[in-house]
PDB file of C-alpha atoms in Angstrom:
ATOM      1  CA  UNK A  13      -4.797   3.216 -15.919  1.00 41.00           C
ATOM      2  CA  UNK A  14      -1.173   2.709 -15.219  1.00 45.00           C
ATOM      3  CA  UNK A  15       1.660   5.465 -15.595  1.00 46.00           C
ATOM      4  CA  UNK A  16       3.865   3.145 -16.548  1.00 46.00           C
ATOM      5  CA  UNK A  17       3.285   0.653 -20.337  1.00 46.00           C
ATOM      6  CA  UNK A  18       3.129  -3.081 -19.373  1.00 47.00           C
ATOM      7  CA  UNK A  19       6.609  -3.731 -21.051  1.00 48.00           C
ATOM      8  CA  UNK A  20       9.558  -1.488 -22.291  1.00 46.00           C
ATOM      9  CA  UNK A  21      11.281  -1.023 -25.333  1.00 48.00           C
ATOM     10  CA  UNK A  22      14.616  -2.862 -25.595  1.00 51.00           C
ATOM     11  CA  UNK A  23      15.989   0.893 -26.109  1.00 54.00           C
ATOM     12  CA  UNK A  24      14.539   2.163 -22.315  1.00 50.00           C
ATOM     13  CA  UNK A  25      16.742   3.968 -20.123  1.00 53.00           C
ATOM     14  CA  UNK A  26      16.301   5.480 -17.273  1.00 53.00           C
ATOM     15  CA  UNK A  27      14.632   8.779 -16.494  1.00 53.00           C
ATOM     16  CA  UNK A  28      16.915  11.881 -16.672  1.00 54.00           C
ATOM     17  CA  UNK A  29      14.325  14.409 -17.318  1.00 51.00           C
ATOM     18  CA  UNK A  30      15.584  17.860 -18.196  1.00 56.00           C
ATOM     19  CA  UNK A  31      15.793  19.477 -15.036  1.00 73.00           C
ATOM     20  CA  UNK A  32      15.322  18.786 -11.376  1.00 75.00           C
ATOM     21  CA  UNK A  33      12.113  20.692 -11.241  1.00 78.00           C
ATOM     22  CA  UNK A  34      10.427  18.954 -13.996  1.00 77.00           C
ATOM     23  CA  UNK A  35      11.840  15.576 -11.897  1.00 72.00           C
ATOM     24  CA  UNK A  36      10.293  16.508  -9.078  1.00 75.00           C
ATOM     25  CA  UNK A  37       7.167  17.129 -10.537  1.00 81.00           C
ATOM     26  CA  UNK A  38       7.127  13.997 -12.383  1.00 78.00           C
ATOM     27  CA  UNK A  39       7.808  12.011  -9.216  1.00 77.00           C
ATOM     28  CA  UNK A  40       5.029  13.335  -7.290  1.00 82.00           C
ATOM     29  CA  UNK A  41       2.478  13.265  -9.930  1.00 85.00           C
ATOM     30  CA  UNK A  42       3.145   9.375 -10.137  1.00 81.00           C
ATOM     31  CA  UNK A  43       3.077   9.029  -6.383  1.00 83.00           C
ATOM     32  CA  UNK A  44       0.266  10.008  -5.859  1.00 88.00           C
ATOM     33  CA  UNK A  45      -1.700   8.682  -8.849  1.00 87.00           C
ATOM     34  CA  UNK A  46      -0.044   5.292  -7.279  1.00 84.00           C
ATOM     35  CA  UNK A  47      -0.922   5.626  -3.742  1.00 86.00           C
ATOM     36  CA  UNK A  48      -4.548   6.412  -4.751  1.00 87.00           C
ATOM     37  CA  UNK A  49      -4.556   3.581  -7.373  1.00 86.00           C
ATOM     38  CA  UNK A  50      -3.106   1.306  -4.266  1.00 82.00           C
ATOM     39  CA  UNK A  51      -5.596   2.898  -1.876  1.00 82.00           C
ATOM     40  CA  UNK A  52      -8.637   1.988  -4.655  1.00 83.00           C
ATOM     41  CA  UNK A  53      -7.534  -1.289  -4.398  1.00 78.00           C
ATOM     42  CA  UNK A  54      -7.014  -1.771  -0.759  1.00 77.00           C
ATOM     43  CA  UNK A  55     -10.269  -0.757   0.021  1.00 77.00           C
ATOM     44  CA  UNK A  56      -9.336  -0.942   3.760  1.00 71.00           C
ATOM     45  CA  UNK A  57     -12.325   0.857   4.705  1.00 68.00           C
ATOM     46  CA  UNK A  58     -14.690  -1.775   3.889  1.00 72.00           C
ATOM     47  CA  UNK A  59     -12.865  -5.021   5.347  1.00 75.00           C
ATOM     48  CA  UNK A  60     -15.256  -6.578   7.794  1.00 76.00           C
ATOM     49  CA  UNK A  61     -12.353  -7.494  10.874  1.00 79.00           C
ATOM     50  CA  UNK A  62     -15.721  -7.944  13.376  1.00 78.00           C
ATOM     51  CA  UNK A  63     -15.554 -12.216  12.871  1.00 80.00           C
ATOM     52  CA  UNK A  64     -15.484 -13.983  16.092  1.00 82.00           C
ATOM     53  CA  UNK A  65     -14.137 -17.196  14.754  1.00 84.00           C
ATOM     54  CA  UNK A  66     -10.401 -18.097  15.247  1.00 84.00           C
ATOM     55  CA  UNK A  67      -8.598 -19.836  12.267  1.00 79.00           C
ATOM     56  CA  UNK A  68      -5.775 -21.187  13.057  1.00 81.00           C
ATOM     57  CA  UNK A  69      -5.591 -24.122  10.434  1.00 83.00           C
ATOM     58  CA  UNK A  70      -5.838 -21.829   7.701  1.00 82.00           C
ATOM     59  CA  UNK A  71      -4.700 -18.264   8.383  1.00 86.00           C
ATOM     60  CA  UNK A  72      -3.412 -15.872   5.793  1.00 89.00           C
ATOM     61  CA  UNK A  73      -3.322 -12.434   4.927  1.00 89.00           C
ATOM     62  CA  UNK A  74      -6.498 -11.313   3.557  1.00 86.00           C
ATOM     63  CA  UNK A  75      -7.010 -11.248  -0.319  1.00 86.00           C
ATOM     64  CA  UNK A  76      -7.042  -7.364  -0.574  1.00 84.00           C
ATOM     65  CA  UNK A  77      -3.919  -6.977   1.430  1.00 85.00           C
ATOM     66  CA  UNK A  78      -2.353  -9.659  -1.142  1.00 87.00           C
ATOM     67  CA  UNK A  79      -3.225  -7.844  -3.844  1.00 86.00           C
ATOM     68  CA  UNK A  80      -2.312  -4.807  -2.821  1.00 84.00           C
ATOM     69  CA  UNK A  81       0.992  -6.097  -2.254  1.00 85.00           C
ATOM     70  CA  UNK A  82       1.309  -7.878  -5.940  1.00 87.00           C
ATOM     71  CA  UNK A  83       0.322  -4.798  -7.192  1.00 85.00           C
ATOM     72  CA  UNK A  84       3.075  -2.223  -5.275  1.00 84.00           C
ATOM     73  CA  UNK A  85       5.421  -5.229  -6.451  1.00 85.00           C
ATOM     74  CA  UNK A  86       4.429  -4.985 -10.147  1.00 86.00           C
ATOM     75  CA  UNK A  87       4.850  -1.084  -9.258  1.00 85.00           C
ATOM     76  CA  UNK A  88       8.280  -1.572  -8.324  1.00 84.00           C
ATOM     77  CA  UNK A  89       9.642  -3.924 -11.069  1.00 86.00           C
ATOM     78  CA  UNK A  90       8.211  -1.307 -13.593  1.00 83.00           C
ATOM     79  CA  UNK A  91       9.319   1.875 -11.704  1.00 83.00           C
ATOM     80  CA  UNK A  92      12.883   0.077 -11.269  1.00 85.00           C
ATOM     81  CA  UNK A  93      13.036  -0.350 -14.724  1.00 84.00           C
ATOM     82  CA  UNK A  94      12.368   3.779 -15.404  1.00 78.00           C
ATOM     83  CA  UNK A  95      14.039   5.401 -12.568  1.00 78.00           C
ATOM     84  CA  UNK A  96      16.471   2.772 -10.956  1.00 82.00           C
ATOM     85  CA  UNK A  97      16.428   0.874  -8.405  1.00 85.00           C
ATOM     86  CA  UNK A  98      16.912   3.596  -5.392  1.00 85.00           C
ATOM     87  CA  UNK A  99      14.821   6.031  -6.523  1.00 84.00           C
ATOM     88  CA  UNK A 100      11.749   2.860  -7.204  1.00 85.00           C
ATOM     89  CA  UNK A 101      12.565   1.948  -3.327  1.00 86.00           C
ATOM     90  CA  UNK A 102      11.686   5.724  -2.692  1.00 85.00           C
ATOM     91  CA  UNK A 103       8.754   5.916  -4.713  1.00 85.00           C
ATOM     92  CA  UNK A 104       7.391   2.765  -3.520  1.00 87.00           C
ATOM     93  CA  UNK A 105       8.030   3.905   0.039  1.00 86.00           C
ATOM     94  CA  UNK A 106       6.198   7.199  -0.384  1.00 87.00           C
ATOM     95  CA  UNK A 107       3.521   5.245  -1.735  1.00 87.00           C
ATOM     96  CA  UNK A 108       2.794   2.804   0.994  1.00 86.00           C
ATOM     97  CA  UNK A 109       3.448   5.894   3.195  1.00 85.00           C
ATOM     98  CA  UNK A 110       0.602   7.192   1.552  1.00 85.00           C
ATOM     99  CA  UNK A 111      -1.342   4.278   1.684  1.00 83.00           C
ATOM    100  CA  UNK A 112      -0.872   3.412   5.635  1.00 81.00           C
ATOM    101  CA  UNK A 113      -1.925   7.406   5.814  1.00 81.00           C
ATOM    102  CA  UNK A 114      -4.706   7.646   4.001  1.00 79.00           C
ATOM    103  CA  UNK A 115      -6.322   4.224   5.552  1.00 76.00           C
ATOM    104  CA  UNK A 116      -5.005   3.725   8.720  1.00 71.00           C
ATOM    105  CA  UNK A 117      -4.285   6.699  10.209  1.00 70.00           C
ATOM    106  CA  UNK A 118      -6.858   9.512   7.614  1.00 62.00           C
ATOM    107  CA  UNK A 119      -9.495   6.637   7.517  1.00 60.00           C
ATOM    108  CA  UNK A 120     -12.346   7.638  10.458  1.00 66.00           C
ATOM    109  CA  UNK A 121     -14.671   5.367   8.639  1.00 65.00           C
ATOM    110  CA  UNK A 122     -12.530   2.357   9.289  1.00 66.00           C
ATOM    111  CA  UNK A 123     -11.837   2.765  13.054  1.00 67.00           C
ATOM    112  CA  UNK A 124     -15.394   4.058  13.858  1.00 68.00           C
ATOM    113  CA  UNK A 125     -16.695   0.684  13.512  1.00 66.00           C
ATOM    114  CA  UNK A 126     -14.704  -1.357  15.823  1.00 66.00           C
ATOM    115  CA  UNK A 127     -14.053   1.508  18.028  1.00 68.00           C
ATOM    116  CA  UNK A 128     -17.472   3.268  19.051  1.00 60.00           C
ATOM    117  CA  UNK A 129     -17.084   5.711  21.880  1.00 61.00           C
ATOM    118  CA  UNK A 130     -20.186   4.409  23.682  1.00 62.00           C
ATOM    119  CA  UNK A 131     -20.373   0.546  22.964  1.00 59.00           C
ATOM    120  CA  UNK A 132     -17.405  -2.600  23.620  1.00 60.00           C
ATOM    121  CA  UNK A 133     -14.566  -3.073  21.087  1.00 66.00           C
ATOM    122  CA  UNK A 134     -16.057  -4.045  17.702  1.00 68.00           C
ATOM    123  CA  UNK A 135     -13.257  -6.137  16.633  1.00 75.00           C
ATOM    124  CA  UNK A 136     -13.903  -9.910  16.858  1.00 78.00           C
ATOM    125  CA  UNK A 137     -11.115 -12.695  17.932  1.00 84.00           C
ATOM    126  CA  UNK A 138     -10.989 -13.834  14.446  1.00 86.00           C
ATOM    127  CA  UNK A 139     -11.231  -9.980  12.805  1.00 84.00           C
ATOM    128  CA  UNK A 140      -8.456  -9.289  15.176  1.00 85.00           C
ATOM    129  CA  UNK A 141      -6.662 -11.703  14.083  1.00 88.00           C
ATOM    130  CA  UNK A 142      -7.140 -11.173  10.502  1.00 88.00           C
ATOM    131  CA  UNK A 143      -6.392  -7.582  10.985  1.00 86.00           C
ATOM    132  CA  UNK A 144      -2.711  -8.824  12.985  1.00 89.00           C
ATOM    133  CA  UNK A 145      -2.116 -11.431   9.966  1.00 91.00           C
ATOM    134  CA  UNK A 146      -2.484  -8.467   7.615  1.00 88.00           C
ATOM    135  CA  UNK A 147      -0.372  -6.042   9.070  1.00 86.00           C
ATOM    136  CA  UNK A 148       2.589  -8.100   9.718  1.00 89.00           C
ATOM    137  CA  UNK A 149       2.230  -9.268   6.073  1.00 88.00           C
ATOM    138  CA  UNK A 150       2.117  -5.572   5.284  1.00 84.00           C
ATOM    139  CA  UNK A 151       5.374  -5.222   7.877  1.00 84.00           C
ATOM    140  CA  UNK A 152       7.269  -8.310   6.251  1.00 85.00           C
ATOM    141  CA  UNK A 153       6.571  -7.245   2.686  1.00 81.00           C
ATOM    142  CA  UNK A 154       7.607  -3.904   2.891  1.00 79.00           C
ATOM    143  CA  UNK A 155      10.841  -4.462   4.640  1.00 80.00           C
ATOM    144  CA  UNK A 156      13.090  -4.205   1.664  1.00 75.00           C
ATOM    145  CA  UNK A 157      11.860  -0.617   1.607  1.00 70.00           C
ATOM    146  CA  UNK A 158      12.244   0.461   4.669  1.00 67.00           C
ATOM    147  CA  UNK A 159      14.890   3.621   4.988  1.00 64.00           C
ATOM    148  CA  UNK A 160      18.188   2.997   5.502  1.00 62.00           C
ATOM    149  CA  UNK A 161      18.837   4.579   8.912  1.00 58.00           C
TER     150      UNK A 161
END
């Protein structure tokens, strides 16, 4: 279920909230129903990356990380609309902070399987690949929210 109705009023302004507490509060609350939404979705934990095939003809980010992306988009046109366009870059950087966190870096389950302690590398040439493709996608796509310093 989204925080956020599939289309605004014509009368929709921009969240001023009545104090900076209540703000805050708000902000996080979405955040991180978001970034678990995102994470749902994502499912990074269960992407096979062990294929030994390369594809070189045909190679493209995987589905998931697609829609992932389509959806943090959707995300950020509605999330512009509420609470402007530099505080939506913030929120949507949070989330796919939260995201890269809670998959890549929180996610044992995920880097267990291609990297076992007492067998070879369990990524494939293809997998590794795919797993490349996917995070520069993920790089490229997020660069418009990438701090400014």
């Amino acid at each position: 279920p989204s925080l956020f109705p599939p289309s605004l009023p014509s009368n929709a302004k921009p969240f001023t909230g009545s104090s900076t507490a209540q703000r805050d509060l708000m902000w996080a609350k979405i955040r991180d129903a978001k970034t678990k939404e995102v994470v749902e979705t994502l499912q990074w934990s269960s992407v096979d990356y062990s294929r030994s095939t390369i594809n070189t003809a045909s190679a493209k980010p995987s589905e998931r990380m697609q829609r992932m992306m389509a959806q943090v988009s959707t995300l950020g046109e509605m999330a512009g609309q509420y609470l402007g366009e530099e505080r939506a870059k913030e929120l949507l950087r949070q989330v796919l902070q939260g995201v890269l966190e809670a998959t890549l870096c929180a996610e044992k389950r995920f880097w267990q399987r291609y990297l076992p302690q007492d067998q070879p590398c369990g990524f494939g040439q293809g997998g590794l690949q795919q797993l490349v493709l996917d995070l520069r996608f993920l790089l490229n796509a997020c660069a418009g929210f990438a701090p400014p310093h």
